CSV table of C-alpha atoms and ligand atoms in Angstrom, one decimal:
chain,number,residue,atom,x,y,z
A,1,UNK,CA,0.0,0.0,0.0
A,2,UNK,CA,1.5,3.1,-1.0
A,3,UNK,CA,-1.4,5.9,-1.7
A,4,UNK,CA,-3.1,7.3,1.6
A,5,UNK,CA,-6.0,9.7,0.8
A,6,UNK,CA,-7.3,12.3,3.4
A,7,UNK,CA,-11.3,13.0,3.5
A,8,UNK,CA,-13.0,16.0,3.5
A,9,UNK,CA,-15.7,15.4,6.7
A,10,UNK,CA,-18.9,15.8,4.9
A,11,UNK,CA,-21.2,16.6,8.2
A,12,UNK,CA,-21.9,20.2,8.3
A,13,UNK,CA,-21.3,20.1,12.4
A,14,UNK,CA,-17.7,18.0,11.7
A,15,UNK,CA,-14.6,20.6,11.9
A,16,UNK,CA,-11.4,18.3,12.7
A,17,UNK,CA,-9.3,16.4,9.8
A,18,UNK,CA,-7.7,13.4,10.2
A,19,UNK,CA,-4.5,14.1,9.2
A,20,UNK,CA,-2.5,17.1,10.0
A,21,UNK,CA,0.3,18.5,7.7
A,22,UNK,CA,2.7,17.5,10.4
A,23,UNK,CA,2.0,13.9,10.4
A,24,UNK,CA,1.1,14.0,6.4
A,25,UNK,CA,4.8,15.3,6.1
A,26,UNK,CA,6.1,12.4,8.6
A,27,UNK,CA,4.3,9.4,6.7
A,28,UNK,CA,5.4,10.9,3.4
A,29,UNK,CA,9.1,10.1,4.6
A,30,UNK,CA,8.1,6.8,5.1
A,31,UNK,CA,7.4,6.4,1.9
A,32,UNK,CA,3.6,7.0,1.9
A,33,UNK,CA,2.2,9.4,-1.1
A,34,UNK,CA,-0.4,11.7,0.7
A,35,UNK,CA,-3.6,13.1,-1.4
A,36,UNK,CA,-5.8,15.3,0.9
A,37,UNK,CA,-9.1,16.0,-0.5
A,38,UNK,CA,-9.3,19.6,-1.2
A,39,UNK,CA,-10.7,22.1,2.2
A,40,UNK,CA,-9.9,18.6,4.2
A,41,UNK,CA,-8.1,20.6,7.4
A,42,UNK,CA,-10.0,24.7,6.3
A,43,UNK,CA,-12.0,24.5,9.4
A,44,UNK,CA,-9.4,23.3,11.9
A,45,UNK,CA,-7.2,26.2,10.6
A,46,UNK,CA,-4.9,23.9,7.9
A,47,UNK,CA,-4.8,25.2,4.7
A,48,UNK,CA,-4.3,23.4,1.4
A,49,UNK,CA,-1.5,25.2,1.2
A,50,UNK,CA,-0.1,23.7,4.5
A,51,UNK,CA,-0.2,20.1,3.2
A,52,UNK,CA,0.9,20.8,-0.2
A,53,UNK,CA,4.1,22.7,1.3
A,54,UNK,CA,5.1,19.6,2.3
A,55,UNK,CA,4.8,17.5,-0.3
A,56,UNK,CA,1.0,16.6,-0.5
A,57,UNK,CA,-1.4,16.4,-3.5
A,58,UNK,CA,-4.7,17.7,-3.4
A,59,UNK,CA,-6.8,16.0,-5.2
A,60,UNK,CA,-11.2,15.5,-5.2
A,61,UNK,CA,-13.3,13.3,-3.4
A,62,UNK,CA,-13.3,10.9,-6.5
A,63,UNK,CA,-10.0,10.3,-5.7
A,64,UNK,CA,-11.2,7.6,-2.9
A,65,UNK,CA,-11.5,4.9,-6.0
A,66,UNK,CA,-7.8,4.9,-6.4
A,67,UNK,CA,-6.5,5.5,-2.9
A,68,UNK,CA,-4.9,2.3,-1.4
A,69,UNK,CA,-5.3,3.7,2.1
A,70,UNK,CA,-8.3,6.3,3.3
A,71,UNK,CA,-8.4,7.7,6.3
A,72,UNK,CA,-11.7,10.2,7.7
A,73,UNK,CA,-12.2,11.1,11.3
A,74,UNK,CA,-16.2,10.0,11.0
A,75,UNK,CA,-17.6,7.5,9.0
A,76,UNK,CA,-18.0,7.1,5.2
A,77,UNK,CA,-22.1,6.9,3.7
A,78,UNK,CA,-22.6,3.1,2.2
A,79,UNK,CA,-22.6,4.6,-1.2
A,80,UNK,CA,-18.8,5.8,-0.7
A,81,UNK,CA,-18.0,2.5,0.0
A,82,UNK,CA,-19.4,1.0,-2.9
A,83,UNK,CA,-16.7,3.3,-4.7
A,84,UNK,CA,-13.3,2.1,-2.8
A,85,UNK,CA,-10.9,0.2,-4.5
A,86,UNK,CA,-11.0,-3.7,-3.8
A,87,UNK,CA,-8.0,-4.7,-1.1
A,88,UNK,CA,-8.0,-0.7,-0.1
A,89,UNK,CA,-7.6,0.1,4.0
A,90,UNK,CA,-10.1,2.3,6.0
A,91,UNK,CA,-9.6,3.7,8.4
A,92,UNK,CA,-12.1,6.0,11.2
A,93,UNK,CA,-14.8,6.3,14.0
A,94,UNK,CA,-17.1,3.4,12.6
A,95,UNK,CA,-19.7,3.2,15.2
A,96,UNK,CA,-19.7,-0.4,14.0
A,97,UNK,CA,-22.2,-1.3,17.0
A,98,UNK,CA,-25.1,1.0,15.5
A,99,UNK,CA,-23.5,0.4,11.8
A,100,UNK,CA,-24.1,-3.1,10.7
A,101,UNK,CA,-25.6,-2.3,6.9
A,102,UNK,CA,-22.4,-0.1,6.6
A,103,UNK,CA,-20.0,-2.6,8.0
A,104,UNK,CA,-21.5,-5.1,5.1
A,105,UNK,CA,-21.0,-2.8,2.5
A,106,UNK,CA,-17.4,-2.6,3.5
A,107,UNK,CA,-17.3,-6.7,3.0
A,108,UNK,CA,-19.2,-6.6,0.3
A,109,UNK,CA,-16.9,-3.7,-1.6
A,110,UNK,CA,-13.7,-6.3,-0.4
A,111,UNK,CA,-12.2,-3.4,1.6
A,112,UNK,CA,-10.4,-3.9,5.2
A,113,UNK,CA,-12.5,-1.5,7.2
A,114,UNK,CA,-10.6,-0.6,10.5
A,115,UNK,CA,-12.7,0.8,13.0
A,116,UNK,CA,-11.2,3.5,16.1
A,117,UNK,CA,-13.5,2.4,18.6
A,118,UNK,CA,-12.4,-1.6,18.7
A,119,UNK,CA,-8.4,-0.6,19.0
A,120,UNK,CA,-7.6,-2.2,22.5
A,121,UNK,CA,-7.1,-0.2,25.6
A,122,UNK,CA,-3.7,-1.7,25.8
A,123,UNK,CA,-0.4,-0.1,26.9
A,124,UNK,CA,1.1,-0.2,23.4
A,125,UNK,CA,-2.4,0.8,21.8
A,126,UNK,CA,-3.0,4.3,24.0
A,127,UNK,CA,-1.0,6.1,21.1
A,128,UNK,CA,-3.6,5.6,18.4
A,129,UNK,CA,-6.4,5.2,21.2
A,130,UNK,CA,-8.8,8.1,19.7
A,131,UNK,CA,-11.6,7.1,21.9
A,132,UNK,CA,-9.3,8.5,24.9
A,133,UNK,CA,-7.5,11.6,23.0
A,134,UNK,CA,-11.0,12.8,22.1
A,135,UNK,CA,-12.8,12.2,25.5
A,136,UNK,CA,-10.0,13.7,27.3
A,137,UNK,CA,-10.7,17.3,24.9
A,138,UNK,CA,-14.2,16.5,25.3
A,139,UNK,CA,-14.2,16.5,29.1
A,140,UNK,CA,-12.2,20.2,29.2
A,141,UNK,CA,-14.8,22.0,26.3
A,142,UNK,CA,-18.0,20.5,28.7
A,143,UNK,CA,-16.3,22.7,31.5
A,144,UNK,CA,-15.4,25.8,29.0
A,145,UNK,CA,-18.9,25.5,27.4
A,146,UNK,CA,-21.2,25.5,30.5
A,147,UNK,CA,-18.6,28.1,31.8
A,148,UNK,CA,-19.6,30.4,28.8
A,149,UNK,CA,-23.0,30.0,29.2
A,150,UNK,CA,-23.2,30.3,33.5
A,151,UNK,CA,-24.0,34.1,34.4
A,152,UNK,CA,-22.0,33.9,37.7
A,153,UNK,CA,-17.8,33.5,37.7
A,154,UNK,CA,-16.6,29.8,39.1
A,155,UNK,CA,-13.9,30.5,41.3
A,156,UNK,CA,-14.1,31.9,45.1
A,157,UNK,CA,-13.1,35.4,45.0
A,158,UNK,CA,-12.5,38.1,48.6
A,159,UNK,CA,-12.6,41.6,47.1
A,160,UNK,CA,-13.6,45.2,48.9
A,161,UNK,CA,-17.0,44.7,47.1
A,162,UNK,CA,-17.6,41.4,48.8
A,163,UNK,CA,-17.0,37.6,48.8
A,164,UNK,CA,-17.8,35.0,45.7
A,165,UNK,CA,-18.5,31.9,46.8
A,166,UNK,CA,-17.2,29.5,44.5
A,167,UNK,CA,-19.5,27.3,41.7
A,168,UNK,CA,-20.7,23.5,42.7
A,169,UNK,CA,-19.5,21.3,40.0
A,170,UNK,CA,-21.1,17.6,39.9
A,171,UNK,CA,-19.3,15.3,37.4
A,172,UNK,CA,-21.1,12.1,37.0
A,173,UNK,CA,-19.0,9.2,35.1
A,174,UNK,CA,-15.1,9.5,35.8
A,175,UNK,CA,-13.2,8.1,33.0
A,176,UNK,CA,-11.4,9.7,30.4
A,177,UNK,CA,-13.5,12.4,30.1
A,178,UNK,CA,-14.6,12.6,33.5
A,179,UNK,CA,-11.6,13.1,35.1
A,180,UNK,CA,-10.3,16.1,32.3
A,181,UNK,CA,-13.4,17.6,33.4
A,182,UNK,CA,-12.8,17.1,37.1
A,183,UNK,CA,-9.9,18.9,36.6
A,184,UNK,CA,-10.6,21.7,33.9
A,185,UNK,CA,-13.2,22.9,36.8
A,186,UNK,CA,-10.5,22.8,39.6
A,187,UNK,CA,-8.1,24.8,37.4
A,188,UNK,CA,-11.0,27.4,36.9
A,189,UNK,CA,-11.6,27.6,40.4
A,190,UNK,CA,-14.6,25.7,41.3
A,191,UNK,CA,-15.7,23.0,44.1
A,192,UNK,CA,-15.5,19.9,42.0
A,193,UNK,CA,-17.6,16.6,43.8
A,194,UNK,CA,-17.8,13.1,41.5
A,195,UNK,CA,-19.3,9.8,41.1
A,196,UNK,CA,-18.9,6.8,39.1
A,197,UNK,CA,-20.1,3.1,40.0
A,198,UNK,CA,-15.9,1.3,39.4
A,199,UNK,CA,-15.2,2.0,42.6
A,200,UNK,CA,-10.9,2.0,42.1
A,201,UNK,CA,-12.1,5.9,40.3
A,202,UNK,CA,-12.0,6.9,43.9
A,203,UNK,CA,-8.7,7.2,44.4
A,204,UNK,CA,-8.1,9.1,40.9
A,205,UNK,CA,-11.1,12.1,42.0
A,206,UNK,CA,-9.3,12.7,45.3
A,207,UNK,CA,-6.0,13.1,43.6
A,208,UNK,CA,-7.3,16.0,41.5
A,209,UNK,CA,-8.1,17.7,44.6
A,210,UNK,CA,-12.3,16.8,44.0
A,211,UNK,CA,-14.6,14.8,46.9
A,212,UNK,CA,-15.6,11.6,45.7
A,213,UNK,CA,-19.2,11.4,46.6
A,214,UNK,CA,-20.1,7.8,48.3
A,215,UNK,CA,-23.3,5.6,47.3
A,216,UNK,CA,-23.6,2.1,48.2
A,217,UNK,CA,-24.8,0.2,45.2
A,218,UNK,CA,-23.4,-3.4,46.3
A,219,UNK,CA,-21.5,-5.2,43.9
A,220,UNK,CA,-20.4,-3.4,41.1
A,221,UNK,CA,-17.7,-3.5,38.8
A,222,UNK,CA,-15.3,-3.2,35.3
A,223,UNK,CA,-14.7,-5.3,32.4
A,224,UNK,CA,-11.0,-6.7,31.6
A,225,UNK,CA,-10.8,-3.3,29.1
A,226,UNK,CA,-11.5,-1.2,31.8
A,227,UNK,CA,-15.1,-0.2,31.1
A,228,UNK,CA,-17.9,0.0,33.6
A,229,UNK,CA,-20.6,-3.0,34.0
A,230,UNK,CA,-24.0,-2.5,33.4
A,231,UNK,CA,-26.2,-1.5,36.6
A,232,UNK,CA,-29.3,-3.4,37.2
A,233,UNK,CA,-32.6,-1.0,37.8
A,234,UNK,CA,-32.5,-1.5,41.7
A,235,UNK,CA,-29.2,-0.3,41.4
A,236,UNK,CA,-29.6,2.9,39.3
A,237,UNK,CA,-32.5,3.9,41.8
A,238,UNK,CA,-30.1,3.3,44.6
A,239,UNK,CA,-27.9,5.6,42.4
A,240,UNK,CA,-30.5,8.2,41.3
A,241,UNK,CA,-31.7,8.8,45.2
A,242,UNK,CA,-28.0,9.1,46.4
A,243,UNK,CA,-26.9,11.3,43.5
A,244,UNK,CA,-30.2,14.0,44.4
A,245,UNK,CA,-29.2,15.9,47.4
A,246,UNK,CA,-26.1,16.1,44.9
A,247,UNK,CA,-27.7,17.2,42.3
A,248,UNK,CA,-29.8,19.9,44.0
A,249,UNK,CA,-26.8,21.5,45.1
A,250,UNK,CA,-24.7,21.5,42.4
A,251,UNK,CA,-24.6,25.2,39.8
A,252,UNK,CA,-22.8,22.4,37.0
A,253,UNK,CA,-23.7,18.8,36.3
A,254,UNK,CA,-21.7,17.1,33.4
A,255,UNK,CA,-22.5,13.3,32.7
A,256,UNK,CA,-20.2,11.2,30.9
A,257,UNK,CA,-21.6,7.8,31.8
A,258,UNK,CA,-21.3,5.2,29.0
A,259,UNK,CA,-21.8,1.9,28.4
A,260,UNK,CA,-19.4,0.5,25.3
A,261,UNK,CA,-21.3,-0.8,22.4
A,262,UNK,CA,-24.8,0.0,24.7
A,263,UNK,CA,-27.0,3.0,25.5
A,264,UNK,CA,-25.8,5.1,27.9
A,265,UNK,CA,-27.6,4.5,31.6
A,266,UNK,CA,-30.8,7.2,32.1
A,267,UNK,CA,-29.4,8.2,35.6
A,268,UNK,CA,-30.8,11.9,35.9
A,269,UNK,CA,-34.2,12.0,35.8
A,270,UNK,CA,-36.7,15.0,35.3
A,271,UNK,CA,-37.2,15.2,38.8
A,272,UNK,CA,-33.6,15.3,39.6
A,273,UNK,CA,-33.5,18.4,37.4
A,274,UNK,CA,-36.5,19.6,38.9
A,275,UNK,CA,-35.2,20.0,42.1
A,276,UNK,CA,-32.0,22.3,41.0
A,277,UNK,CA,-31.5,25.8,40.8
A,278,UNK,CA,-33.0,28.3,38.1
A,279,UNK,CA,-29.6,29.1,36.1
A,280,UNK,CA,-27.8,25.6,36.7
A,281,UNK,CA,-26.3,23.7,33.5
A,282,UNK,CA,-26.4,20.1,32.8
A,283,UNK,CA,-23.9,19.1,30.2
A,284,UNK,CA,-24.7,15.4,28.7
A,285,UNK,CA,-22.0,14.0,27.1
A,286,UNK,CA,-23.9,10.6,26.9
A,287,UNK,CA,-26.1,12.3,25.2
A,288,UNK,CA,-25.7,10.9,21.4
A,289,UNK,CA,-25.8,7.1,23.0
A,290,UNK,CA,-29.2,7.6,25.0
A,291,UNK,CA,-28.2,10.4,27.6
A,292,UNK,CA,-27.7,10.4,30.6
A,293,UNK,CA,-30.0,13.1,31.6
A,294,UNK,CA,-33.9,13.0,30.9
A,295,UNK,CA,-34.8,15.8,28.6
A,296,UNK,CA,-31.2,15.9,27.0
A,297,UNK,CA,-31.5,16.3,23.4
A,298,UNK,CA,-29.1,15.9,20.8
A,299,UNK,CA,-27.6,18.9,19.5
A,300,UNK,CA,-29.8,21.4,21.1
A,301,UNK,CA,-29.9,23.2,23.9
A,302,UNK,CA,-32.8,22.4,26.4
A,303,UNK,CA,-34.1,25.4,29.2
A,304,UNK,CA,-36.4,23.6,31.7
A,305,UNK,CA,-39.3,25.1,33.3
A,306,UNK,CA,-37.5,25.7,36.5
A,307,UNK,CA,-34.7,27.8,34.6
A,308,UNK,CA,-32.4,25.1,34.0
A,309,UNK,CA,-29.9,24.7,30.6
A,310,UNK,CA,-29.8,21.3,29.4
A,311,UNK,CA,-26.3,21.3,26.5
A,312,UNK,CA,-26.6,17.9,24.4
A,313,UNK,CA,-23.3,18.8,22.3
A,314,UNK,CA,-22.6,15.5,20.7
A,315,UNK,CA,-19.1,16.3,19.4
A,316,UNK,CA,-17.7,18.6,22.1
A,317,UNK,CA,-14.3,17.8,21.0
A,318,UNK,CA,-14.6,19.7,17.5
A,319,UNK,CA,-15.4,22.5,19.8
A,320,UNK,CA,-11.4,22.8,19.4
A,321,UNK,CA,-10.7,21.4,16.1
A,322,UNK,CA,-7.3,22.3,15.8
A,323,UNK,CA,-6.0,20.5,19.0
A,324,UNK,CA,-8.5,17.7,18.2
A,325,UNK,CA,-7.2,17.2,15.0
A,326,UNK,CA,-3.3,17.8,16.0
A,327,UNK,CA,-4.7,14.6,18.7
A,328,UNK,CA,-6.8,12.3,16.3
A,329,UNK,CA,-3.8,12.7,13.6
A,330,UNK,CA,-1.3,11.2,16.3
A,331,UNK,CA,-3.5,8.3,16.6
A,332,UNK,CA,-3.7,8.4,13.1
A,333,UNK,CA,0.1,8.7,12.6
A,334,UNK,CA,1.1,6.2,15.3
A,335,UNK,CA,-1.6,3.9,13.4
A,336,UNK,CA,-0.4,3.5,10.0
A,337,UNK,CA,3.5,3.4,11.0
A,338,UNK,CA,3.0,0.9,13.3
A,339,UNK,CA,2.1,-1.4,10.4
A,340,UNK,CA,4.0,-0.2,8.2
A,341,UNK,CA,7.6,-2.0,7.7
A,342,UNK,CA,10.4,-0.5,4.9
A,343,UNK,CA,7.9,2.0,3.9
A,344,UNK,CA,4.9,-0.9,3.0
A,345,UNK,CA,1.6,-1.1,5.2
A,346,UNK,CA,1.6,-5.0,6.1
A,347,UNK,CA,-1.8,-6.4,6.8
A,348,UNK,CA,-1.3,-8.7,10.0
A,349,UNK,CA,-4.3,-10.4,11.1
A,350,UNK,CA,-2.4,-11.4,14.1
A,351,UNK,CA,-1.3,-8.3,15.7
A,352,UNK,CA,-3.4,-7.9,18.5
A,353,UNK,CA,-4.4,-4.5,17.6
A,354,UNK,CA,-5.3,-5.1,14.0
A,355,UNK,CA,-7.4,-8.4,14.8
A,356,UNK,CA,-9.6,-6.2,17.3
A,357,UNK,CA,-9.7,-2.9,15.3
A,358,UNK,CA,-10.2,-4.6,11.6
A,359,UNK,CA,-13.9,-5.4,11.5
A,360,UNK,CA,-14.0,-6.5,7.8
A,361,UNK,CA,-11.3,-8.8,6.2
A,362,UNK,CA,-10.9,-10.5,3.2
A,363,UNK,CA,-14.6,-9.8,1.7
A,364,UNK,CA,-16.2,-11.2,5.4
A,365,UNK,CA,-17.2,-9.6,8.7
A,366,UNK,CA,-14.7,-10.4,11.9
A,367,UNK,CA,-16.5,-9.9,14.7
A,368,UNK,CA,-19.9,-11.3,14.6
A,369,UNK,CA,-21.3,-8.8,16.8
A,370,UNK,CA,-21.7,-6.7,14.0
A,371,UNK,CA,-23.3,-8.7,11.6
B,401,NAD,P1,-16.5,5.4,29.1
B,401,NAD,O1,-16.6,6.5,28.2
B,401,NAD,O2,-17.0,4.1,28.6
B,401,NAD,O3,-17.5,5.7,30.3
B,401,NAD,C1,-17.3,6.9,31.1
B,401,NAD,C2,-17.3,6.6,32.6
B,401,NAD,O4,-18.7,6.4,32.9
B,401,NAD,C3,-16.6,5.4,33.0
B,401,NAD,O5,-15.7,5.7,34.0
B,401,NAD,C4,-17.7,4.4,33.6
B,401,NAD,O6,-17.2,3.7,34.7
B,401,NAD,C5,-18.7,5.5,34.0
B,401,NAD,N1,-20.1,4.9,34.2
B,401,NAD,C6,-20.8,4.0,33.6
B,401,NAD,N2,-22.0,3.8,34.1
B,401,NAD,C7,-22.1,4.7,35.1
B,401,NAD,C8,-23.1,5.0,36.0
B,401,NAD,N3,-24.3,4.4,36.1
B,401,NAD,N4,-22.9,6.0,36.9
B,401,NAD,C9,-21.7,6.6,37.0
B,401,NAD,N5,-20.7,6.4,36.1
B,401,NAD,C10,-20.9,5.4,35.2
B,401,NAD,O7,-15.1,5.3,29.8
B,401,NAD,P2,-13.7,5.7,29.2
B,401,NAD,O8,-13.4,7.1,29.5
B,401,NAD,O9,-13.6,5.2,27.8
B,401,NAD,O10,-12.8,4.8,30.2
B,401,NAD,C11,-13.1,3.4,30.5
B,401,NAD,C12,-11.9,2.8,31.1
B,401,NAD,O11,-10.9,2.5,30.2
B,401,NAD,C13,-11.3,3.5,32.3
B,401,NAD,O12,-11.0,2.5,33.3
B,401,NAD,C14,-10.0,4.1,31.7
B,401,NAD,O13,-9.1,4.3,32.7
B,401,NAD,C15,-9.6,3.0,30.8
B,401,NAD,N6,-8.7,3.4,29.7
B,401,NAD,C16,-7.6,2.6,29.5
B,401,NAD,C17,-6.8,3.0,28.5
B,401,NAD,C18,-5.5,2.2,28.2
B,401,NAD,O14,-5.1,1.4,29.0
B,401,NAD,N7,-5.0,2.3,27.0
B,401,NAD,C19,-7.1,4.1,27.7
B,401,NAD,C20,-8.2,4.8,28.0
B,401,NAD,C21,-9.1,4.4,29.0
């Protein structure tokens, strides 16, 4: 495989590119030729200019049908699969879980389709683990965003003209995201509590300088990846009632709670939100797999009766598109050249982190989960 070819993002809310000139520059001198379809990186502030300086093409979107290699940061439509070349690479955010007719048209079309979401959460994966680089910038803009939008400061503040007590941050779910946002909202200068049901998080909250708040919800646990198992419904009530004295105190609520491959756990409910402040914000970052938060919708913002602001961002992360493409393009980078051996991308079914990430091989589906 020689030819790599850069997508435009074709959804109107999508401002990152895969591949920044950087990177494009770095695989080039590992022998790759780089096409980046033309305005690829304009909205995360890299011009075509920037990847032709060094060294890339910039070619159309029909270009896909001869690329060897394509890389996008979201998915392709079924009908852009259709036009790959047979025995070509792809690689991006699949979604393969809630993609199954598009994960059979990349079989059908005879292309390798590698998917962001299954690359293992592995030591020597974390460098192309995109799921983690784009939480982690997701977490901070949550914090920055309901920031913007609050009408009172966050931190404590003794002046002459009197004394700011400082906001009530609740951050429900403390992984990747969680724990950016934990500490965004200490670095701003507010009183940061947090829960999450893997109960080694604990630890992590009190080192960023936040209170872990404490709900006994019997046994619960992580999978051998890391992620959080599913709660039954006796134990999300158990959750919801310890989480509302919480909740009613709190100015900012941000949920990150996520399930992989399921819908995200309903653990705020009207009520809950009922029972807050006029002026409180709710940030949902489940809120494309489910929510988190009843009344969370995505892409819009949502004011309550009682006065309180709902955000259902689904892609908080292209809220900074330059560092989340500088991020994604690492992951992209670390990708491709870790397969790649004297300047040739070598399909190895075997490597651990192409057997989990590769969903379609050899005209067939891998992983029967998404058939
Ligand atoms: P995620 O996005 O799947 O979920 C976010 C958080 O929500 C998790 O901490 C989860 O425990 C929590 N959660 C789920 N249900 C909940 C509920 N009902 N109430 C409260 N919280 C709930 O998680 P993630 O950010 O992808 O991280 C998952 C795990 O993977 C973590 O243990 C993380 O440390 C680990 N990780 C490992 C690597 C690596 O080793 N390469 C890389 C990234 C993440």
């Amino acid at each position: 495989m020689k030819t790599l070819f850069v997508t435009l993002e074709k959804d109107p809310r999508e401002a990152r590119v895969a591949l920044i000139p950087s990177d494009a520059q770095k695989l080039a001198k590992l022998g790759w030729e780089i096409n980046v379809e033309s305005g690829a990186g304009a909205k995360a502030g890299f011009a075509d200019d920037a990847y032709a300086s060094v060294g890339a093409k910039i070619v159309d979107a029909e270009f896909a049908s001869q690329a060897d290699f394509v890389v996008s940061v979201r998915k392709p439509t079924i009908e852009e699969v259709s036009k790959y070349k047979k025995g070509s690479f792809h690689l991006s955010l699949l979604d393969p879980f809630n993609e199954k007719a598009l994960i059979k048209a990349f079989a059908d079309a005879g292309v390798y389709a590698a998917s962001f979401e299954m690359i293992p959460r592995s030591t020597i994966a974390q460098k192309m683990d995109v799921l983690s680089s784009q939480s982690n910038l997701a977490g901070y803009n949550a914090v920055i965003k309901a920031a913007s939008v609050l009408n009172r400061i966050l931190p404590m503040m003794m002046t002459p003209a009197g004394t700011i007590s400082p906001l009530k941050f609740f951050i429900v779910g403390v992984g990747v995201a969680g724990l950016q946002a934990i500490a965004t909202a200490k670095r701003l200068g507010a009183r940061v509590e947090a829960f999450d049901t893997r109960p080694v998080v604990e630890e992590q909250v009190r080192s960023l300088g936040a209170k872990f708040v404490k709900i006994d919800l019997g046994e619960t646990g992580q999978t051998a990846q890391g992620y959080a198992k599913e709660l039954t419904p006796e134990q999300i009530e158990l959750q919801r009632k310890g989480m509302a004295k919480v909740c009613a105190q709190s100015d900012v609520i941000i949920t990150t709670a996520k399930l992989f491959g399921r819908k995200a756990p309903r653990i705020i409910t009207a009520d809950m939100v009922a029972g807050m402040k006029a002026g409180s914000v709710i940030v949902d970052m489940a809120v494309e797999s489910g929510g988190n938060v009843e009344g969370s919708c995505p892409d819009k913002n949502v004011v309550t009766p009682n006065g309180v602001l709902i955000i259902g961002d689904t892609c908080l992360e292209a809220g900074v598109p330059a560092t989340a493409s500088q991020m994604f393009s690492s992951n992209v980078f670390n990708y491709i050249n870790h397969f790649t051996v004297d300047g040739e991308f070598k399909l190895n079914l075997e490597d651990a982190i192409m057997k989990s990430s590769v969903v379609t091989a050899d005209g067939k589906i891998t992983d029967e989960r998404f058939m």
